[in-house]
Amino acid sequence: MPVPRGRFIGLLALATVLPTLEGAVFNALDFRSAEGLAPQSSALWPYDSYHDLRWLLVYHNSWQTFLLGFAGMVILRGLISAGLVRLAWPGSTPCPAFRRLLGRNLAVAAGTAVIISPLAALAVAASVVSLSWFVFASVLPMLLLSPFLQRIGVGAGWWRGLPSAALVGWSLLDFVVITVAGALVWRAPDYWTLVVAAACGIGNGLLWKQTVRAAVNPAHVHWRRVPVAPMAIVLALLIPLLVQSMTVVGAPSRNNFRPPVLTHPLPATVPYAVLVLAGHNSTYDGQPALDPAVRQFSYAGLDPDGRARPYSLRDTHRSLDSSAALLATQVNDLNRRTGRPVALMAESEGAMVSVTYLRDTPGSPVKALLMFSPLVRTGRAYYPPPSASSGWGLVAGWELRGIFGAVNLMTGGHDSADEPFVRSLLENAPFYRYQTLCPVPGVRVVAFLPTVSAAETPPGPYTNIPTFVTPGLHGGLLGRPAIHDRADDFLAGAKVAAPRGEYGIIQVLAGAWQAPSLAITVNPVWRPQVSPGPPFSAKRICAGR
């Protein structure tokens, strides 16, 4: 027997009103980049908790406000989910009393929030440094957890046995619906966003109906006596550590930096001397480039004879201001030795060093900048240094310190949530959020972007310079012969640009899985750097440059 008509209408109404109200608030605030989060406000476990926690971890400024917000979030989420479960309960099966459902769902809301909180903190980290593996590390565990968590709010025994094929299927469909719904809400113009958000809410209601029925009346349960759910939870929490560990373990061998520009002579058509900047966790053994007009930037500076010093990966952890000061010395030295204007070929962190240097050194000898895998729109969230007792994102910072500490124990690495490079992005977020991919007076600029960077970039404008987009992951573009050839063309004076249509599609599809941006005007650390204007609007991109 299906859900009675009256309860079914109530289910759709409750599932619809939440994303519609949230969409209306975003529309009123012109908070376009967050509109893709609205459909998750009435989604299934654990995506509803993931939605709530990202907001809470970004928008709290003390332990007290976090704990009050956490308690309020758990109570509200428990009430909403208990109501949705009750309204979705199939008519063919006796339904427990609402008080019992409420108690169970309050417990589920609290437990799920604790489990999901580190994943939401990784989404905050992705907003700070714009690296896609933090996005993937936060989302992948939820795909594993979702079929198990659908059973918790319904009844006992959820922790034993594998979820049914129906629950797995509905959970995967839920992920697809949330992703597509977030893109549709963002793409809808003006107040049509409310209509689309309401439609997404109806979709959520239908999914609650199907998953509750599948959980209440499961098909044959495999491994009925095995405590599979606790094992799945442990595995899900290990996934982010394993993902981050793989990036740390592979870094030294991957970034012993020798791209073709260091091992081949420059074409005769290139009028520049070239300084090549590697990225974060790169290493350099001191080997000079083949062409005397090419030099590798050293994060350890120059020796007394003007040669670039070898450096280790820990040398790349320094602040962007200090790296930019080293770059100024090395640019001037290369310009003096060769008598040529200088071109910077900079990857990842090196690109951020380059834009910092150009910001602080107008009229420098640098006349061309080629950025490879630059960090796009970093600094969209904040957390204070560990010595602070308050500040936006306080608890998120401590969760990230715990995650990085666990990864370092596993790998012997030295990455930190508070290393000077990361703190540079945090403390100077208005510049790096809005000014990275912008024209520089007197300098020819191009950015080579891997398609994966679209997953870490909020929907909307992000650049005012030519971009060359190519399929690939973050880092390593300089090592590709085809990209090297396009870089030579640019250095020889050609216009190089190749945008790809799928980049924008990935942007809006990934928008549902990012943390909301902290309003640029609310953080007292940023206020001295912020000009008047709307706190959320992407119109700030490249303003004033």
Coordinates of C-alpha atoms in Angstrom, one line a residue:
M1 CA 0.0 0.0 0.0
P2 CA 1.5 3.4 -1.0
V3 CA 1.9 6.4 1.3
P4 CA -1.6 7.9 2.0
R5 CA -2.4 10.9 -0.2
G6 CA -2.6 13.4 2.6
R7 CA 0.8 12.4 4.0
F8 CA 2.3 12.3 0.5
I9 CA 1.3 15.9 -0.1
G10 CA 2.7 16.9 3.3
L11 CA 6.0 15.1 2.4
L12 CA 6.4 17.0 -0.8
A13 CA 5.4 20.3 0.9
L14 CA 8.0 19.9 3.7
A15 CA 10.7 18.8 1.2
T16 CA 9.9 21.7 -1.0
V17 CA 9.7 24.6 1.4
L18 CA 13.2 24.3 2.7
P19 CA 15.2 24.7 -0.5
T20 CA 12.7 27.3 -1.7
L21 CA 13.3 29.5 1.4
E22 CA 17.0 29.0 1.2
G23 CA 17.0 30.0 -2.5
A24 CA 15.0 33.1 -1.6
V25 CA 17.6 34.2 0.9
F26 CA 20.4 33.6 -1.5
N27 CA 18.6 35.6 -4.2
A28 CA 18.0 38.5 -1.8
L29 CA 21.7 38.6 -0.8
D30 CA 22.9 38.1 -4.4
F31 CA 24.8 35.1 -3.0
R32 CA 24.9 33.4 -6.5
S33 CA 27.8 31.1 -5.8
A34 CA 25.9 29.4 -2.9
E35 CA 22.6 28.8 -4.8
G36 CA 23.7 25.3 -5.7
L37 CA 23.6 24.3 -2.0
A38 CA 19.9 25.0 -1.6
P39 CA 18.6 21.6 -2.8
Q40 CA 20.5 19.8 -0.1
S41 CA 18.5 21.4 2.7
S42 CA 15.9 18.6 2.4
A43 CA 18.2 15.9 1.0
L44 CA 18.7 12.4 2.4
W45 CA 21.3 11.5 5.0
P46 CA 24.2 12.3 5.0
Y47 CA 23.9 15.1 2.5
D48 CA 21.5 17.2 4.7
S49 CA 24.1 17.1 7.5
Y50 CA 26.9 17.9 5.1
H51 CA 24.8 20.9 3.9
D52 CA 24.4 22.2 7.5
L53 CA 27.9 21.6 8.7
R54 CA 29.6 23.5 5.8
W55 CA 27.5 26.6 6.7
L56 CA 28.3 26.2 10.4
L57 CA 32.0 25.6 9.9
V58 CA 32.4 28.7 7.8
Y59 CA 30.0 31.0 9.7
H60 CA 30.9 30.7 13.4
N61 CA 33.5 32.9 15.2
S62 CA 33.9 31.3 18.6
W63 CA 33.6 28.0 20.4
Q64 CA 30.4 29.2 22.0
T65 CA 28.7 30.1 18.7
F66 CA 29.8 26.8 17.2
L67 CA 28.4 24.7 20.0
L68 CA 25.2 26.6 20.1
G69 CA 24.9 26.4 16.3
F70 CA 25.8 22.7 16.5
A71 CA 23.0 22.0 19.1
G72 CA 20.5 24.0 17.1
M73 CA 21.5 22.3 13.9
V74 CA 21.1 18.8 15.4
I75 CA 17.7 19.6 16.9
L76 CA 16.3 21.2 13.7
R77 CA 17.7 18.4 11.5
G78 CA 16.3 15.8 13.8
L79 CA 12.9 17.4 13.7
I80 CA 12.9 17.8 9.9
S81 CA 14.1 14.2 9.2
A82 CA 11.7 12.7 11.7
G83 CA 8.9 14.6 9.9
L84 CA 10.1 13.4 6.5
V85 CA 10.4 9.8 7.6
R86 CA 6.9 9.9 9.2
L87 CA 5.3 11.4 6.1
A88 CA 7.2 9.0 3.8
W89 CA 6.3 5.8 5.8
P90 CA 4.5 3.3 3.6
G91 CA 0.9 2.7 4.5
S92 CA 1.3 -1.1 4.4
T93 CA 3.5 -1.1 7.5
P94 CA 2.7 0.1 11.0
C95 CA 4.5 3.3 11.8
P96 CA 6.2 3.9 15.2
A97 CA 4.9 6.8 17.3
F98 CA 6.3 10.2 16.2
R99 CA 8.0 10.6 19.6
R100 CA 10.0 7.4 19.0
L101 CA 10.9 8.5 15.5
L102 CA 11.9 11.9 16.8
G103 CA 14.2 10.5 19.4
R104 CA 15.8 8.2 16.9
N105 CA 16.3 11.0 14.3
L106 CA 17.7 13.4 16.9
A107 CA 20.3 10.7 17.7
V108 CA 21.0 10.1 14.0
A109 CA 21.4 13.9 13.5
A110 CA 24.0 14.1 16.3
G111 CA 25.9 11.0 15.2
T112 CA 25.9 11.9 11.6
A113 CA 27.1 15.4 12.3
V114 CA 30.1 14.0 14.2
I115 CA 30.9 11.6 11.4
I116 CA 30.5 14.2 8.6
S117 CA 32.2 17.1 10.4
P118 CA 35.7 16.2 9.2
L119 CA 34.5 15.9 5.7
A120 CA 32.8 19.3 5.8
A121 CA 36.1 20.7 7.2
L122 CA 37.9 19.3 4.1
A123 CA 35.4 21.3 2.0
V124 CA 36.5 24.4 3.9
A125 CA 40.1 23.5 3.1
A126 CA 39.2 23.3 -0.6
S127 CA 37.8 26.8 -0.3
V128 CA 41.0 28.1 1.2
V129 CA 43.5 26.5 -1.2
S130 CA 41.3 25.6 -4.2
L131 CA 42.7 22.1 -4.6
S132 CA 40.3 19.5 -6.0
W133 CA 41.5 16.5 -4.1
F134 CA 40.0 18.1 -0.9
V135 CA 36.7 18.2 -2.7
F136 CA 36.9 14.6 -3.8
A137 CA 38.2 13.5 -0.3
S138 CA 35.1 15.1 1.3
V139 CA 32.5 13.7 -1.1
L140 CA 33.7 10.2 -1.8
P141 CA 33.2 8.9 1.8
M142 CA 29.5 10.1 1.7
L143 CA 28.9 7.9 -1.3
L144 CA 30.0 5.0 0.8
L145 CA 28.0 6.0 3.9
S146 CA 24.7 7.1 2.3
P147 CA 23.1 3.6 1.8
F148 CA 23.9 2.7 5.5
L149 CA 22.7 6.0 6.9
Q150 CA 19.3 5.8 5.1
R151 CA 18.4 2.9 7.4
I152 CA 19.3 4.6 10.7
G153 CA 16.3 6.9 11.0
V154 CA 13.8 4.1 10.3
G155 CA 14.5 1.4 12.8
A156 CA 16.8 -0.8 14.8
G157 CA 19.3 -3.2 13.2
W158 CA 20.7 -0.7 10.8
W159 CA 24.3 -1.5 11.8
R160 CA 24.1 -5.1 10.7
G161 CA 24.1 -6.5 7.2
L162 CA 24.6 -4.9 3.8
P163 CA 22.1 -2.4 2.5
S164 CA 19.8 -3.6 -0.1
A165 CA 20.4 -3.0 -3.8
A166 CA 17.4 -0.7 -3.8
L167 CA 18.9 1.5 -1.0
V168 CA 22.2 1.6 -2.9
G169 CA 20.5 2.6 -6.1
W170 CA 18.3 5.3 -4.5
S171 CA 21.4 6.7 -2.7
L172 CA 23.4 6.9 -5.9
L173 CA 20.4 8.6 -7.6
D174 CA 20.2 11.0 -4.7
F175 CA 23.8 12.0 -5.4
V176 CA 23.1 12.6 -9.1
V177 CA 19.9 14.5 -8.3
I178 CA 21.7 16.8 -5.8
T179 CA 24.5 17.5 -8.3
V180 CA 22.3 18.2 -11.2
A181 CA 19.8 20.2 -9.1
G182 CA 22.5 22.4 -7.8
A183 CA 23.6 23.2 -11.3
L184 CA 20.0 23.9 -12.5
V185 CA 19.3 26.2 -9.5
W186 CA 22.5 28.2 -10.3
R187 CA 21.8 28.4 -14.0
A188 CA 18.2 29.6 -13.5
P189 CA 17.8 33.4 -14.0
D190 CA 16.7 35.7 -11.2
Y191 CA 13.6 34.5 -9.4
W192 CA 13.3 31.4 -11.5
T193 CA 15.8 30.0 -9.1
L194 CA 12.9 29.7 -6.6
V195 CA 10.9 27.7 -9.1
V196 CA 13.8 25.4 -9.8
A197 CA 14.6 25.1 -6.1
A198 CA 11.0 24.1 -5.4
A199 CA 11.2 21.5 -8.2
C200 CA 14.3 20.1 -6.6
G201 CA 12.5 19.9 -3.3
I202 CA 9.8 17.8 -4.9
G203 CA 12.5 15.5 -6.2
N204 CA 13.9 15.2 -2.6
G205 CA 10.4 14.3 -1.4
L206 CA 10.1 11.5 -3.9
L207 CA 13.5 10.2 -2.9
W208 CA 12.5 10.2 0.8
K209 CA 9.4 8.2 -0.2
Q210 CA 11.4 5.6 -2.0
T211 CA 14.3 5.2 0.4
V212 CA 12.1 5.0 3.5
R213 CA 10.0 2.3 1.8
A214 CA 13.2 0.4 0.8
A215 CA 14.5 0.7 4.4
V216 CA 11.3 -0.3 6.1
N217 CA 10.7 -3.3 3.8
P218 CA 14.1 -4.4 2.7
A219 CA 14.7 -7.3 0.3
H220 CA 17.0 -10.1 1.3
V221 CA 19.7 -8.8 3.5
H222 CA 23.2 -10.2 2.9
W223 CA 25.6 -10.6 5.8
R224 CA 22.7 -10.2 8.2
R225 CA 24.8 -10.7 11.4
V226 CA 27.9 -8.8 10.3
P227 CA 28.3 -5.3 11.8
V228 CA 29.0 -3.8 8.3
A229 CA 27.9 -0.2 9.0
P230 CA 30.5 0.5 11.7
M231 CA 33.2 -0.9 9.4
A232 CA 31.9 1.3 6.5
I233 CA 32.0 4.3 8.8
V234 CA 35.6 3.6 9.8
L235 CA 36.6 3.1 6.1
A236 CA 34.8 6.3 5.1
L237 CA 36.7 8.3 7.7
L238 CA 40.0 6.8 6.5
I239 CA 39.4 7.7 2.9
P240 CA 40.3 11.4 3.3
L241 CA 43.5 10.4 5.2
L242 CA 44.5 8.0 2.4
V243 CA 43.7 10.5 -0.4
Q244 CA 45.8 13.2 1.3
S245 CA 48.6 10.6 2.1
M246 CA 48.9 9.7 -1.6
T247 CA 49.4 13.4 -2.5
V248 CA 52.1 13.8 0.1
V249 CA 53.9 10.5 -0.6
G250 CA 54.0 11.1 -4.3
A251 CA 55.1 14.7 -4.1
P252 CA 58.9 14.4 -3.9
S253 CA 59.2 12.1 -6.8
R254 CA 56.5 13.8 -8.8
N255 CA 58.0 17.3 -8.3
N256 CA 61.7 16.8 -8.7
F257 CA 61.1 19.5 -11.2
R258 CA 62.6 19.1 -14.7
P259 CA 60.1 20.2 -17.3
P260 CA 61.2 20.5 -21.0
V261 CA 61.9 24.2 -20.7
L262 CA 64.8 23.3 -18.5
T263 CA 66.2 20.6 -20.7
H264 CA 65.7 22.2 -24.2
P265 CA 67.0 25.4 -25.7
L266 CA 64.7 28.3 -26.1
P267 CA 63.5 28.9 -29.7
A268 CA 65.4 31.8 -31.4
T269 CA 62.0 33.6 -31.7
V270 CA 61.8 34.0 -27.9
P271 CA 63.0 37.5 -26.8
Y272 CA 62.8 36.8 -23.0
A273 CA 65.0 35.3 -20.4
V274 CA 62.8 32.7 -18.6
L275 CA 62.5 32.1 -14.9
V276 CA 60.7 28.8 -14.1
L277 CA 58.8 28.5 -10.7
A278 CA 57.8 25.0 -9.4
G279 CA 54.9 24.4 -7.1
H280 CA 54.3 23.3 -3.5
N281 CA 56.3 20.4 -2.2
S282 CA 58.6 20.5 -5.2
T283 CA 62.4 19.9 -4.9
Y284 CA 65.4 21.1 -6.8
D285 CA 68.8 19.5 -7.0
G286 CA 70.7 22.6 -8.2
Q287 CA 71.1 21.3 -11.8
P288 CA 71.1 24.3 -14.1
A289 CA 69.0 24.6 -17.2
L290 CA 70.4 23.7 -20.6
D291 CA 69.8 27.2 -22.0
P292 CA 71.8 30.0 -20.2
A293 CA 68.8 32.3 -20.7
V294 CA 66.6 30.0 -18.6
R295 CA 66.9 29.5 -14.8
Q296 CA 64.9 27.7 -12.2
F297 CA 63.6 29.8 -9.3
S298 CA 64.9 28.6 -5.9
Y299 CA 62.8 28.8 -2.8
A300 CA 66.1 28.8 -1.0
G301 CA 67.5 31.8 -2.8
L302 CA 70.8 32.4 -4.6
D303 CA 74.3 31.5 -3.5
P304 CA 77.1 34.1 -3.3
D305 CA 77.9 33.4 -7.0
G306 CA 74.3 34.1 -8.1
R307 CA 73.4 30.4 -8.7
A308 CA 70.1 29.0 -7.6
R309 CA 70.4 27.0 -4.4
P310 CA 69.1 23.5 -4.2
Y311 CA 66.0 23.3 -2.1
S312 CA 63.8 20.7 -0.3
L313 CA 60.0 20.5 -0.3
R314 CA 59.9 22.2 3.2
D315 CA 61.4 25.3 1.6
T316 CA 58.3 25.7 -0.5
H317 CA 56.2 26.1 2.7
R318 CA 57.3 29.7 3.3
S319 CA 55.0 32.6 3.0
L320 CA 54.1 34.1 -0.4
D321 CA 55.5 37.5 0.6
S322 CA 58.9 36.0 1.5
S323 CA 58.9 33.9 -1.7
A324 CA 58.0 37.0 -3.7
A325 CA 61.0 38.8 -2.1
L326 CA 63.3 36.0 -3.3
L327 CA 61.7 36.2 -6.7
A328 CA 62.5 39.9 -6.9
T329 CA 66.1 39.2 -6.3
Q330 CA 66.3 36.4 -8.9
V331 CA 64.4 38.3 -11.5
N332 CA 66.7 41.3 -11.2
D333 CA 69.8 39.0 -11.3
L334 CA 68.6 37.2 -14.5
N335 CA 67.6 40.5 -16.2
R336 CA 71.1 41.9 -15.4
R337 CA 73.0 38.9 -16.6
T338 CA 71.1 38.4 -19.8
G339 CA 70.0 41.9 -20.7
R340 CA 66.6 40.6 -21.6
P341 CA 63.1 41.2 -20.3
V342 CA 62.0 38.3 -18.1
A343 CA 59.2 35.9 -18.6
L344 CA 57.9 33.8 -15.6
M345 CA 56.7 30.3 -16.2
A346 CA 55.0 29.4 -12.9
E347 CA 53.2 26.3 -11.7
S348 CA 50.7 26.1 -8.8
E349 CA 52.3 27.8 -5.8
G350 CA 54.8 29.3 -8.2
A351 CA 51.9 31.1 -9.9
M352 CA 50.8 32.6 -6.6
V353 CA 54.3 33.7 -5.9
S354 CA 54.4 35.4 -9.3
V355 CA 51.2 37.3 -8.9
T356 CA 52.2 38.4 -5.4
Y357 CA 55.5 39.7 -6.9
L358 CA 53.8 41.5 -9.7
R359 CA 51.3 43.1 -7.3
D360 CA 54.2 44.5 -5.2
T361 CA 56.6 45.4 -8.0
P362 CA 55.0 47.5 -10.7
G363 CA 57.3 48.3 -13.6
S364 CA 59.4 45.2 -13.0
P365 CA 61.6 43.6 -15.6
V366 CA 58.9 40.9 -16.0
K367 CA 57.0 41.3 -19.2
A368 CA 55.3 37.9 -19.6
L369 CA 53.7 35.6 -17.1
L370 CA 52.6 32.0 -18.0
M371 CA 50.7 30.4 -15.1
F372 CA 50.2 26.6 -15.1
S373 CA 47.6 25.1 -12.7
P374 CA 47.2 28.4 -10.8
L375 CA 45.1 28.2 -7.6
V376 CA 41.8 29.7 -8.8
R377 CA 39.8 31.8 -6.4
T378 CA 41.5 30.8 -3.2
G379 CA 40.7 32.3 0.2
R380 CA 37.0 31.8 0.1
A381 CA 36.9 30.7 3.7
Y382 CA 39.0 31.5 6.8
Y383 CA 40.2 30.1 10.1
P384 CA 42.4 31.9 12.6
P385 CA 45.9 30.9 13.7
P386 CA 46.1 28.3 16.6
S387 CA 46.9 31.0 19.1
A388 CA 43.6 32.8 18.6
S389 CA 40.6 32.1 20.9
S390 CA 38.1 33.4 18.4
G391 CA 37.7 34.1 14.7
W392 CA 35.6 33.0 11.7
G393 CA 36.1 29.2 11.1
L394 CA 37.7 28.6 14.5
V395 CA 36.6 25.0 14.8
A396 CA 37.2 24.2 11.1
G397 CA 40.9 25.2 11.7
W398 CA 41.3 22.8 14.6
E399 CA 39.6 19.9 12.7
L400 CA 42.0 20.5 9.8
R401 CA 45.0 20.6 12.1
G402 CA 43.9 17.2 13.4
I403 CA 43.5 15.8 9.9
F404 CA 46.9 17.1 8.7
G405 CA 48.5 15.8 11.9
A406 CA 47.1 12.3 11.3
V407 CA 48.3 12.4 7.7
N408 CA 51.8 13.4 8.8
L409 CA 51.9 10.5 11.3
M410 CA 51.0 8.1 8.5
T411 CA 53.5 9.5 5.9
G412 CA 56.2 11.3 7.8
G413 CA 55.3 14.4 6.0
H414 CA 55.4 18.0 7.2
D415 CA 52.3 19.6 5.7
S416 CA 50.3 21.8 8.0
A417 CA 47.0 23.7 8.0
D418 CA 49.0 26.7 9.3
E419 CA 52.2 26.6 7.3
P420 CA 53.2 30.1 6.1
F421 CA 52.1 29.5 2.5
V422 CA 48.5 28.6 3.6
R423 CA 48.3 31.4 6.1
S424 CA 49.3 33.8 3.3
L425 CA 46.2 32.7 1.4
L426 CA 44.1 33.1 4.5
E427 CA 45.3 36.5 5.6
N428 CA 45.3 38.0 2.2
A429 CA 42.2 36.4 0.8
P430 CA 40.7 39.5 -0.8
F431 CA 43.6 39.7 -3.3
Y432 CA 43.9 35.9 -4.0
R433 CA 40.2 35.4 -4.2
Y434 CA 39.6 38.1 -6.8
Q435 CA 42.9 39.1 -8.4
T436 CA 44.8 36.0 -9.4
L437 CA 43.7 35.6 -13.0
C438 CA 43.7 39.3 -13.9
P439 CA 45.5 41.5 -16.4
V440 CA 48.8 43.1 -15.2
P441 CA 49.7 46.4 -16.8
G442 CA 52.7 46.0 -19.1
V443 CA 52.8 42.2 -18.8
R444 CA 51.5 39.6 -21.2
V445 CA 49.6 37.0 -19.2
V446 CA 48.1 33.6 -19.9
A447 CA 46.8 30.8 -17.7
F448 CA 47.0 27.1 -18.6
L449 CA 44.2 25.3 -16.6
P450 CA 43.6 21.6 -16.1
T451 CA 39.9 20.7 -16.4
V452 CA 39.9 19.4 -12.8
S453 CA 40.3 23.0 -11.6
A454 CA 36.7 23.6 -12.6
A455 CA 35.7 21.3 -9.7
E456 CA 37.4 23.6 -7.2
T457 CA 36.1 26.9 -8.7
P458 CA 32.7 28.2 -7.6
P459 CA 30.2 28.8 -10.4
G460 CA 30.5 32.1 -12.2
P461 CA 33.3 34.4 -13.6
Y462 CA 36.8 33.6 -12.5
T463 CA 39.2 35.1 -15.1
N464 CA 39.8 38.2 -17.2
I465 CA 42.9 36.9 -19.0
P466 CA 43.3 34.4 -21.9
T467 CA 43.1 30.8 -20.7
F468 CA 44.2 27.5 -22.3
V469 CA 42.2 24.7 -20.8
T470 CA 43.3 21.1 -21.2
P471 CA 42.1 17.7 -19.8
G472 CA 44.2 16.8 -16.8
L473 CA 44.9 17.0 -13.0
H474 CA 46.5 19.7 -11.0
G475 CA 50.2 20.1 -11.6
G476 CA 52.4 18.5 -14.3
L477 CA 51.1 20.6 -17.2
L478 CA 54.6 22.1 -17.8
G479 CA 55.9 18.6 -18.4
R480 CA 53.6 17.9 -21.3
P481 CA 55.2 18.4 -24.8
A482 CA 52.0 19.8 -26.3
I483 CA 51.7 22.4 -23.5
H484 CA 55.5 23.2 -23.8
D485 CA 54.9 24.0 -27.5
R486 CA 52.0 26.3 -26.7
A487 CA 54.1 28.0 -24.1
D488 CA 56.9 28.6 -26.7
D489 CA 54.3 30.0 -29.1
F490 CA 53.2 32.5 -26.4
L491 CA 56.8 33.5 -25.5
A492 CA 57.4 34.1 -29.3
G493 CA 54.5 36.6 -29.3
A494 CA 51.5 34.4 -30.4
K495 CA 48.1 34.7 -28.8
V496 CA 47.4 31.4 -27.0
A497 CA 43.9 30.7 -25.7
A498 CA 41.7 27.6 -25.9
P499 CA 38.7 27.6 -23.5
R500 CA 36.6 24.4 -23.3
G501 CA 32.9 24.2 -22.9
E502 CA 33.0 21.4 -20.4
Y503 CA 34.9 23.7 -17.9
G504 CA 31.8 25.7 -17.2
I505 CA 29.6 22.6 -17.0
I506 CA 31.9 21.0 -14.4
Q507 CA 31.9 24.3 -12.5
V508 CA 28.2 24.3 -12.0
L509 CA 27.9 20.6 -11.3
A510 CA 30.6 20.8 -8.6
G511 CA 29.0 23.9 -7.0
A512 CA 26.8 21.7 -4.8
W513 CA 29.8 20.2 -3.1
Q514 CA 31.7 23.3 -2.2
A515 CA 31.6 25.2 1.1
P516 CA 29.8 28.5 1.0
S517 CA 32.1 31.5 0.7
L518 CA 32.7 33.7 3.8
A519 CA 31.4 37.2 3.0
I520 CA 34.4 39.3 2.1
T521 CA 33.2 42.2 4.4
V522 CA 32.6 40.4 7.7
N523 CA 36.1 39.3 8.6
P524 CA 38.0 42.0 10.5
V525 CA 41.2 40.5 9.2
W526 CA 40.2 41.3 5.7
R527 CA 38.4 44.6 6.1
P528 CA 41.5 46.9 5.6
Q529 CA 42.0 45.2 2.2
V530 CA 38.4 45.4 1.0
S531 CA 37.0 48.2 -1.1
P532 CA 33.3 49.1 -0.8
G533 CA 31.0 46.8 -2.7
P534 CA 28.7 43.8 -2.4
P535 CA 30.0 41.1 0.0
F536 CA 29.3 38.1 -2.2
S537 CA 29.2 39.3 -5.8
A538 CA 31.6 38.0 -8.4
K539 CA 31.7 41.5 -9.9
R540 CA 34.7 42.1 -7.6
I541 CA 36.8 39.9 -9.8
C542 CA 39.7 42.0 -11.2
A543 CA 38.0 45.2 -10.0
G544 CA 40.6 47.9 -9.7
R545 CA 43.2 46.2 -11.9

